[in-house]
PDB file of C-alpha atoms in Angstrom:
ATOM      1  CA  MET B 194       0.177   0.422  -0.189  1.00  0.00           C
ATOM      2  CA  HIS B 195       1.204   3.891  -0.921  1.00  0.00           C
ATOM      3  CA  GLU B 196       0.309   6.430   1.938  1.00  0.00           C
ATOM      4  CA  GLY B 197      -1.817   9.469   0.677  1.00  0.00           C
ATOM      5  CA  ARG B 198      -1.733   9.385  -3.587  1.00  0.00           C
ATOM      6  CA  GLN B 199      -3.351  12.104  -4.894  1.00  0.00           C
ATOM      7  CA  ASP B 200      -4.884  10.757  -7.787  1.00  0.00           C
ATOM      8  CA  THR B 201      -8.120  13.052  -9.143  1.00  0.00           C
ATOM      9  CA  ASP B 202      -8.686  14.666 -12.413  1.00  0.00           C
ATOM     10  CA  PRO B 203      -9.680  18.061 -12.257  1.00  0.00           C
ATOM     11  CA  THR B 204     -12.226  18.006 -14.967  1.00  0.00           C
ATOM     12  CA  ARG B 205     -13.721  14.540 -13.098  1.00  0.00           C
ATOM     13  CA  ALA B 206     -13.394  17.178  -9.728  1.00  0.00           C
ATOM     14  CA  ALA B 207     -15.633  20.180 -11.858  1.00  0.00           C
ATOM     15  CA  ASP B 208     -18.079  17.370 -13.194  1.00  0.00           C
ATOM     16  CA  VAL B 209     -18.400  16.153  -9.463  1.00  0.00           C
ATOM     17  CA  ALA B 210     -19.026  20.022  -8.704  1.00  0.00           C
ATOM     18  CA  ASP B 211     -21.399  20.336 -11.097  1.00  0.00           C
ATOM     19  CA  ALA B 212     -23.614  16.563 -10.467  1.00  0.00           C
ATOM     20  CA  MET B 213     -23.827  17.791  -6.766  1.00  0.00           C
ATOM     21  CA  ARG B 214     -25.279  21.400  -7.719  1.00  0.00           C
ATOM     22  CA  VAL B 215     -27.517  20.128 -10.031  1.00  0.00           C
ATOM     23  CA  LEU B 216     -29.148  16.760  -8.454  1.00  0.00           C
ATOM     24  CA  ALA B 217     -29.368  18.780  -4.630  1.00  0.00           C
ATOM     25  CA  ARG B 218     -29.155  16.733  -0.913  1.00  0.00           C
ATOM     26  CA  GLU B 219     -32.265  18.267  -0.063  1.00  0.00           C
ATOM     27  CA  ARG B 220     -34.545  15.580  -2.183  1.00  0.00           C
ATOM     28  CA  PHE B 221     -32.678  12.542  -0.592  1.00  0.00           C
ATOM     29  CA  LEU B 222     -32.890  13.837   3.060  1.00  0.00           C
ATOM     30  CA  PRO B 223     -36.586  13.137   4.927  1.00  0.00           C
ATOM     31  CA  ALA B 224     -38.636  15.895   5.177  1.00  0.00           C
ATOM     32  CA  GLU B 225     -36.977  16.624   9.196  1.00  0.00           C
ATOM     33  CA  GLN B 226     -33.683  17.245   7.356  1.00  0.00           C
ATOM     34  CA  ARG B 227     -34.217  19.680   4.324  1.00  0.00           C
ATOM     35  CA  ASP B 228     -33.733  22.429   5.914  1.00  0.00           C
ATOM     36  CA  HIS B 229     -29.817  20.956   7.761  1.00  0.00           C
ATOM     37  CA  ALA B 230     -29.701  19.554   3.860  1.00  0.00           C
ATOM     38  CA  HIS B 231     -26.560  22.563   3.480  1.00  0.00           C
ATOM     39  CA  GLU B 232     -24.119  21.689   6.472  1.00  0.00           C
ATOM     40  CA  ASP B 233     -21.173  19.796   5.931  1.00  0.00           C
ATOM     41  CA  ARG B 234     -22.895  16.039   8.325  1.00  0.00           C
ATOM     42  CA  PRO B 235     -23.353  13.334   7.937  1.00  0.00           C
ATOM     43  CA  LEU B 236     -27.584  13.385   8.093  1.00  0.00           C
ATOM     44  CA  PRO B 237     -30.120  10.742   9.573  1.00  0.00           C
ATOM     45  CA  LEU B 238     -31.967   8.402   7.781  1.00  0.00           C
ATOM     46  CA  TRP B 239     -33.072   6.151   9.875  1.00  0.00           C
ATOM     47  CA  ARG B 240     -32.465   2.772  12.027  1.00  0.00           C
ATOM     48  CA  GLY B 241     -28.906   3.966  12.065  1.00  0.00           C
ATOM     49  CA  GLN B 242     -28.318   4.465   8.209  1.00  0.00           C
ATOM     50  CA  THR B 243     -27.223   8.265   7.235  1.00  0.00           C
ATOM     51  CA  ASN B 244     -26.847  10.538   4.000  1.00  0.00           C
ATOM     52  CA  SER B 245     -23.088  11.306   3.764  1.00  0.00           C
ATOM     53  CA  GLN B 246     -21.847  14.542   4.548  1.00  0.00           C
ATOM     54  CA  PRO B 247     -20.603  16.207   1.250  1.00  0.00           C
ATOM     55  CA  SER B 248     -17.679  16.602   0.851  1.00  0.00           C
ATOM     56  CA  THR B 249     -16.939  13.180   2.119  1.00  0.00           C
ATOM     57  CA  VAL B 250     -19.496  12.100  -0.885  1.00  0.00           C
ATOM     58  CA  ALA B 251     -17.340  14.945  -3.237  1.00  0.00           C
ATOM     59  CA  SER B 252     -14.409  13.145  -2.221  1.00  0.00           C
ATOM     60  CA  MET B 253     -14.960   9.810  -2.658  1.00  0.00           C
ATOM     61  CA  LEU B 254     -16.470  10.592  -6.661  1.00  0.00           C
ATOM     62  CA  ARG B 255     -13.543  12.352  -7.189  1.00  0.00           C
ATOM     63  CA  LEU B 256     -11.122   9.437  -5.866  1.00  0.00           C
ATOM     64  CA  LEU B 257     -13.555   7.395  -8.306  1.00  0.00           C
ATOM     65  CA  GLN B 258     -12.681   9.034 -11.757  1.00  0.00           C
ATOM     66  CA  VAL B 259     -15.967   7.918 -12.781  1.00  0.00           C
ATOM     67  CA  PRO B 260     -15.839   7.787 -17.259  1.00  0.00           C
ATOM     68  CA  VAL B 261     -18.747   8.786 -19.065  1.00  0.00           C
ATOM     69  CA  GLY B 262     -20.436   5.077 -20.461  1.00  0.00           C
ATOM     70  CA  ALA B 263     -19.541   3.586 -17.264  1.00  0.00           C
ATOM     71  CA  ARG B 264     -20.832   0.418 -15.645  1.00  0.00           C
ATOM     72  CA  VAL B 265     -20.749   1.895 -11.643  1.00  0.00           C
ATOM     73  CA  LEU B 266     -22.217  -0.408  -8.565  1.00  0.00           C
ATOM     74  CA  ASP B 267     -22.890   1.324  -5.845  1.00  0.00           C
ATOM     75  CA  VAL B 268     -22.792  -0.799  -2.409  1.00  0.00           C
ATOM     76  CA  GLY B 269     -24.892   1.514   0.447  1.00  0.00           C
ATOM     77  CA  SER B 270     -27.229   3.641  -1.470  1.00  0.00           C
ATOM     78  CA  GLY B 271     -29.501   4.786   1.442  1.00  0.00           C
ATOM     79  CA  SER B 272     -31.076   7.178   0.546  1.00  0.00           C
ATOM     80  CA  GLY B 273     -30.531   7.165  -3.508  1.00  0.00           C
ATOM     81  CA  TRP B 274     -28.313  10.173  -3.579  1.00  0.00           C
ATOM     82  CA  THR B 275     -24.388   8.837  -4.400  1.00  0.00           C
ATOM     83  CA  THR B 276     -26.732   6.897  -7.667  1.00  0.00           C
ATOM     84  CA  ALA B 277     -28.502  10.017  -8.257  1.00  0.00           C
ATOM     85  CA  LEU B 278     -25.074  11.175  -8.690  1.00  0.00           C
ATOM     86  CA  LEU B 279     -23.071   8.464 -10.354  1.00  0.00           C
ATOM     87  CA  ALA B 280     -25.499   8.320 -13.143  1.00  0.00           C
ATOM     88  CA  ARG B 281     -25.678  12.243 -14.207  1.00  0.00           C
ATOM     89  CA  LEU B 282     -21.444  11.262 -14.156  1.00  0.00           C
ATOM     90  CA  VAL B 283     -22.162   8.528 -16.640  1.00  0.00           C
ATOM     91  CA  GLY B 284     -24.135  10.016 -18.332  1.00  0.00           C
ATOM     92  CA  PRO B 285     -27.320   8.078 -20.328  1.00  0.00           C
ATOM     93  CA  ASP B 286     -24.419   5.463 -21.946  1.00  0.00           C
ATOM     94  CA  GLY B 287     -23.819   4.508 -18.323  1.00  0.00           C
ATOM     95  CA  ASP B 288     -25.689   2.438 -16.348  1.00  0.00           C
ATOM     96  CA  VAL B 289     -25.797   2.408 -12.726  1.00  0.00           C
ATOM     97  CA  LEU B 290     -27.245  -0.785  -9.747  1.00  0.00           C
ATOM     98  CA  GLY B 291     -27.298   1.191  -6.023  1.00  0.00           C
ATOM     99  CA  LEU B 292     -27.852  -2.257  -3.933  1.00  0.00           C
ATOM    100  CA  GLU B 293     -29.914  -1.264  -0.324  1.00  0.00           C
ATOM    101  CA  LEU B 294     -29.359  -3.277   2.191  1.00  0.00           C
ATOM    102  CA  ASP B 295     -32.659  -2.020   4.613  1.00  0.00           C
ATOM    103  CA  PRO B 296     -35.515  -3.215   2.201  1.00  0.00           C
ATOM    104  CA  GLU B 297     -37.353  -0.558   2.917  1.00  0.00           C
ATOM    105  CA  LEU B 298     -34.479   2.349   2.586  1.00  0.00           C
ATOM    106  CA  ALA B 299     -34.638   0.523  -1.137  1.00  0.00           C
ATOM    107  CA  VAL B 300     -37.621   1.395  -1.602  1.00  0.00           C
ATOM    108  CA  TRP B 301     -37.068   5.128  -0.773  1.00  0.00           C
ATOM    109  CA  GLY B 302     -34.176   5.384  -2.316  1.00  0.00           C
ATOM    110  CA  ALA B 303     -35.587   4.243  -5.187  1.00  0.00           C
ATOM    111  CA  ALA B 304     -38.352   6.566  -5.408  1.00  0.00           C
ATOM    112  CA  ASN B 305     -35.707   9.315  -4.913  1.00  0.00           C
ATOM    113  CA  LEU B 306     -33.585   8.844  -8.109  1.00  0.00           C
ATOM    114  CA  ASP B 307     -36.984   7.989 -10.569  1.00  0.00           C
ATOM    115  CA  ALA B 308     -37.291  11.472  -9.631  1.00  0.00           C
ATOM    116  CA  CYS B 309     -34.998  12.656 -11.033  1.00  0.00           C
ATOM    117  CA  GLY B 310     -35.508  11.713 -14.685  1.00  0.00           C
ATOM    118  CA  LEU B 311     -32.181   8.597 -14.575  1.00  0.00           C
ATOM    119  CA  PRO B 312     -33.875   6.204 -16.195  1.00  0.00           C
ATOM    120  CA  TRP B 313     -30.306   4.101 -17.062  1.00  0.00           C
ATOM    121  CA  ALA B 314     -29.565   3.679 -12.962  1.00  0.00           C
ATOM    122  CA  ARG B 315     -31.880   1.576 -10.479  1.00  0.00           C
ATOM    123  CA  ILE B 316     -32.057   0.624  -7.029  1.00  0.00           C
ATOM    124  CA  GLU B 317     -32.090  -2.566  -5.779  1.00  0.00           C
ATOM    125  CA  PRO B 318     -32.372  -4.313  -2.477  1.00  0.00           C
ATOM    126  CA  ALA B 319     -29.191  -5.892  -1.492  1.00  0.00           C
ATOM    127  CA  THR B 320     -29.353  -9.489  -1.490  1.00  0.00           C
ATOM    128  CA  PRO B 321     -28.696 -10.070   2.958  1.00  0.00           C
ATOM    129  CA  GLY B 322     -25.507 -12.438   2.772  1.00  0.00           C
ATOM    130  CA  ALA B 323     -24.352 -11.069  -0.096  1.00  0.00           C
ATOM    131  CA  LEU B 324     -21.991  -8.453  -0.576  1.00  0.00           C
ATOM    132  CA  GLY B 325     -22.669  -6.209  -4.839  1.00  0.00           C
ATOM    133  CA  ARG B 326     -23.465  -8.275  -7.772  1.00  0.00           C
ATOM    134  CA  PRO B 327     -21.455 -10.075  -9.438  1.00  0.00           C
ATOM    135  CA  VAL B 328     -22.010  -8.710 -14.098  1.00  0.00           C
ATOM    136  CA  ASP B 329     -20.040 -10.682 -17.068  1.00  0.00           C
ATOM    137  CA  GLY B 330     -16.726  -8.433 -17.647  1.00  0.00           C
ATOM    138  CA  GLY B 331     -17.313  -7.062 -14.141  1.00  0.00           C
ATOM    139  CA  TRP B 332     -17.721  -3.017 -12.498  1.00  0.00           C
ATOM    140  CA  ASP B 333     -15.975  -0.138 -14.356  1.00  0.00           C
ATOM    141  CA  ARG B 334     -16.059   1.338 -10.820  1.00  0.00           C
ATOM    142  CA  ILE B 335     -17.426   0.506  -7.374  1.00  0.00           C
ATOM    143  CA  LEU B 336     -18.880   2.919  -5.364  1.00  0.00           C
ATOM    144  CA  VAL B 337     -19.223   1.422  -0.875  1.00  0.00           C
ATOM    145  CA  SER B 338     -20.770   4.219   1.703  1.00  0.00           C
ATOM    146  CA  ALA B 339     -20.286   1.476   5.098  1.00  0.00           C
ATOM    147  CA  SER B 340     -17.107   0.933   6.085  1.00  0.00           C
ATOM    148  CA  PRO B 341     -15.850  -3.110   6.294  1.00  0.00           C
ATOM    149  CA  ARG B 342     -13.318  -4.518   8.421  1.00  0.00           C
ATOM    150  CA  SER B 343     -11.084  -5.631   5.894  1.00  0.00           C
ATOM    151  CA  LEU B 344     -10.849  -5.529   2.528  1.00  0.00           C
ATOM    152  CA  PRO B 345     -13.951  -7.484   0.851  1.00  0.00           C
ATOM    153  CA  ASP B 346     -12.040  -9.625  -2.318  1.00  0.00           C
ATOM    154  CA  VAL B 347     -15.323 -10.844  -2.825  1.00  0.00           C
ATOM    155  CA  LEU B 348     -15.651  -7.039  -4.292  1.00  0.00           C
ATOM    156  CA  VAL B 349     -12.310  -6.514  -5.710  1.00  0.00           C
ATOM    157  CA  GLN B 350     -12.761  -9.531  -7.759  1.00  0.00           C
ATOM    158  CA  GLN B 351     -15.932  -7.627  -9.790  1.00  0.00           C
ATOM    159  CA  LEU B 352     -13.974  -5.038 -11.211  1.00  0.00           C
ATOM    160  CA  ALA B 353     -13.501  -5.268 -14.206  1.00  0.00           C
ATOM    161  CA  GLU B 354      -9.868  -4.480 -15.897  1.00  0.00           C
ATOM    162  CA  GLY B 355      -9.686  -1.226 -16.029  1.00  0.00           C
ATOM    163  CA  GLY B 356     -11.713  -0.283 -12.532  1.00  0.00           C
ATOM    164  CA  ARG B 357     -11.058   1.458  -9.665  1.00  0.00           C
ATOM    165  CA  LEU B 358     -13.208   0.515  -5.748  1.00  0.00           C
ATOM    166  CA  VAL B 359     -13.563   3.222  -3.273  1.00  0.00           C
ATOM    167  CA  ILE B 360     -13.545   1.626  -0.132  1.00  0.00           C
ATOM    168  CA  PRO B 361     -13.789   2.817   3.626  1.00  0.00           C
ATOM    169  CA  VAL B 362     -12.264   0.025   5.548  1.00  0.00           C
ATOM    170  CA  ARG B 363     -12.240   1.016   8.995  1.00  0.00           C
ATOM    171  CA  SER B 364     -11.336   4.614   9.300  1.00  0.00           C
ATOM    172  CA  THR B 365      -9.489   5.184   6.657  1.00  0.00           C
ATOM    173  CA  MET B 366     -10.612   5.233   2.501  1.00  0.00           C
ATOM    174  CA  HIS B 367      -9.254   3.196  -0.002  1.00  0.00           C
ATOM    175  CA  LEU B 368      -8.641   3.033  -3.874  1.00  0.00           C
ATOM    176  CA  VAL B 369      -8.848  -0.591  -5.010  1.00  0.00           C
ATOM    177  CA  GLU B 370      -6.886  -0.054  -9.052  1.00  0.00           C
ATOM    178  CA  ARG B 371      -6.937  -3.229 -11.407  1.00  0.00           C
ATOM    179  CA  HIS B 372      -4.892  -3.726 -13.899  1.00  0.00           C
ATOM    180  CA  ALA B 373      -3.514  -6.607 -16.185  1.00  0.00           C
ATOM    181  CA  GLY B 374      -5.323  -9.839 -13.298  1.00  0.00           C
ATOM    182  CA  GLN B 375      -3.233  -6.601 -10.579  1.00  0.00           C
ATOM    183  CA  THR B 376      -5.198  -5.695  -8.026  1.00  0.00           C
ATOM    184  CA  ARG B 377      -3.163  -1.561  -6.249  1.00  0.00           C
ATOM    185  CA  VAL B 378      -4.733  -0.775  -3.148  1.00  0.00           C
ATOM    186  CA  THR B 379      -3.842   2.919  -1.944  1.00  0.00           C
ATOM    187  CA  THR B 380      -5.186   5.041   1.350  1.00  0.00           C
ATOM    188  CA  HIS B 381      -6.483   8.883   0.885  1.00  0.00           C
ATOM    189  CA  GLY B 382      -7.238   9.536   3.962  1.00  0.00           C
ATOM    190  CA  SER B 383      -9.514   8.570   7.314  1.00  0.00           C
ATOM    191  CA  TYR B 384     -13.515   9.431   7.504  1.00  0.00           C
ATOM    192  CA  THR B 385     -15.888   7.775   9.538  1.00  0.00           C
ATOM    193  CA  PHE B 386     -19.079   5.746   8.840  1.00  0.00           C
ATOM    194  CA  VAL B 387     -21.308   3.356   9.568  1.00  0.00           C
ATOM    195  CA  PRO B 388     -20.404  -0.242   9.629  1.00  0.00           C
ATOM    196  CA  LEU B 389     -21.063  -2.766   6.436  1.00  0.00           C
ATOM    197  CA  ARG B 390     -23.075  -5.157   6.908  1.00  0.00           C
TER     198      ARG B 390
END
């Protein structure tokens, strides 16, 4: 592992900022939390789940470097905000699947996403006991918005050639890159997330 390497593209950073402006956070919050949407902190949803703070979401998306037309998996889609942001980044030629373990939250997040008019993205309930969802050829990008105790190899194996996985492990953000069948892992700062179940 290499500690703290910066690996973001200024063009993609501008795309992330644009996506976050167009898809305002308050659209993905319970009514009682919408007045707090501008605050840079996690906001509660229910049953211990949260909507991540905007600066953390932006950092993760910049690190992920999502290209137009990519196939992206969003693990722990929650309120649907990150799935919508990913959909904005990939555009209509891309494909985004959000997975959420809490069935009630999955339904609510899917409704929030549907209201955004991004039909190339969807949210589905995660399969209990299974992490991610393998697809032929692998995912170009995988975003994980909950923290496991160790890097899950099952998700690394779902990456396509040239793919990138961004995941907080314990309290440290990890970037996993896959090239020529090999993986490289770098770390990028400390963050706090709900545990990955």
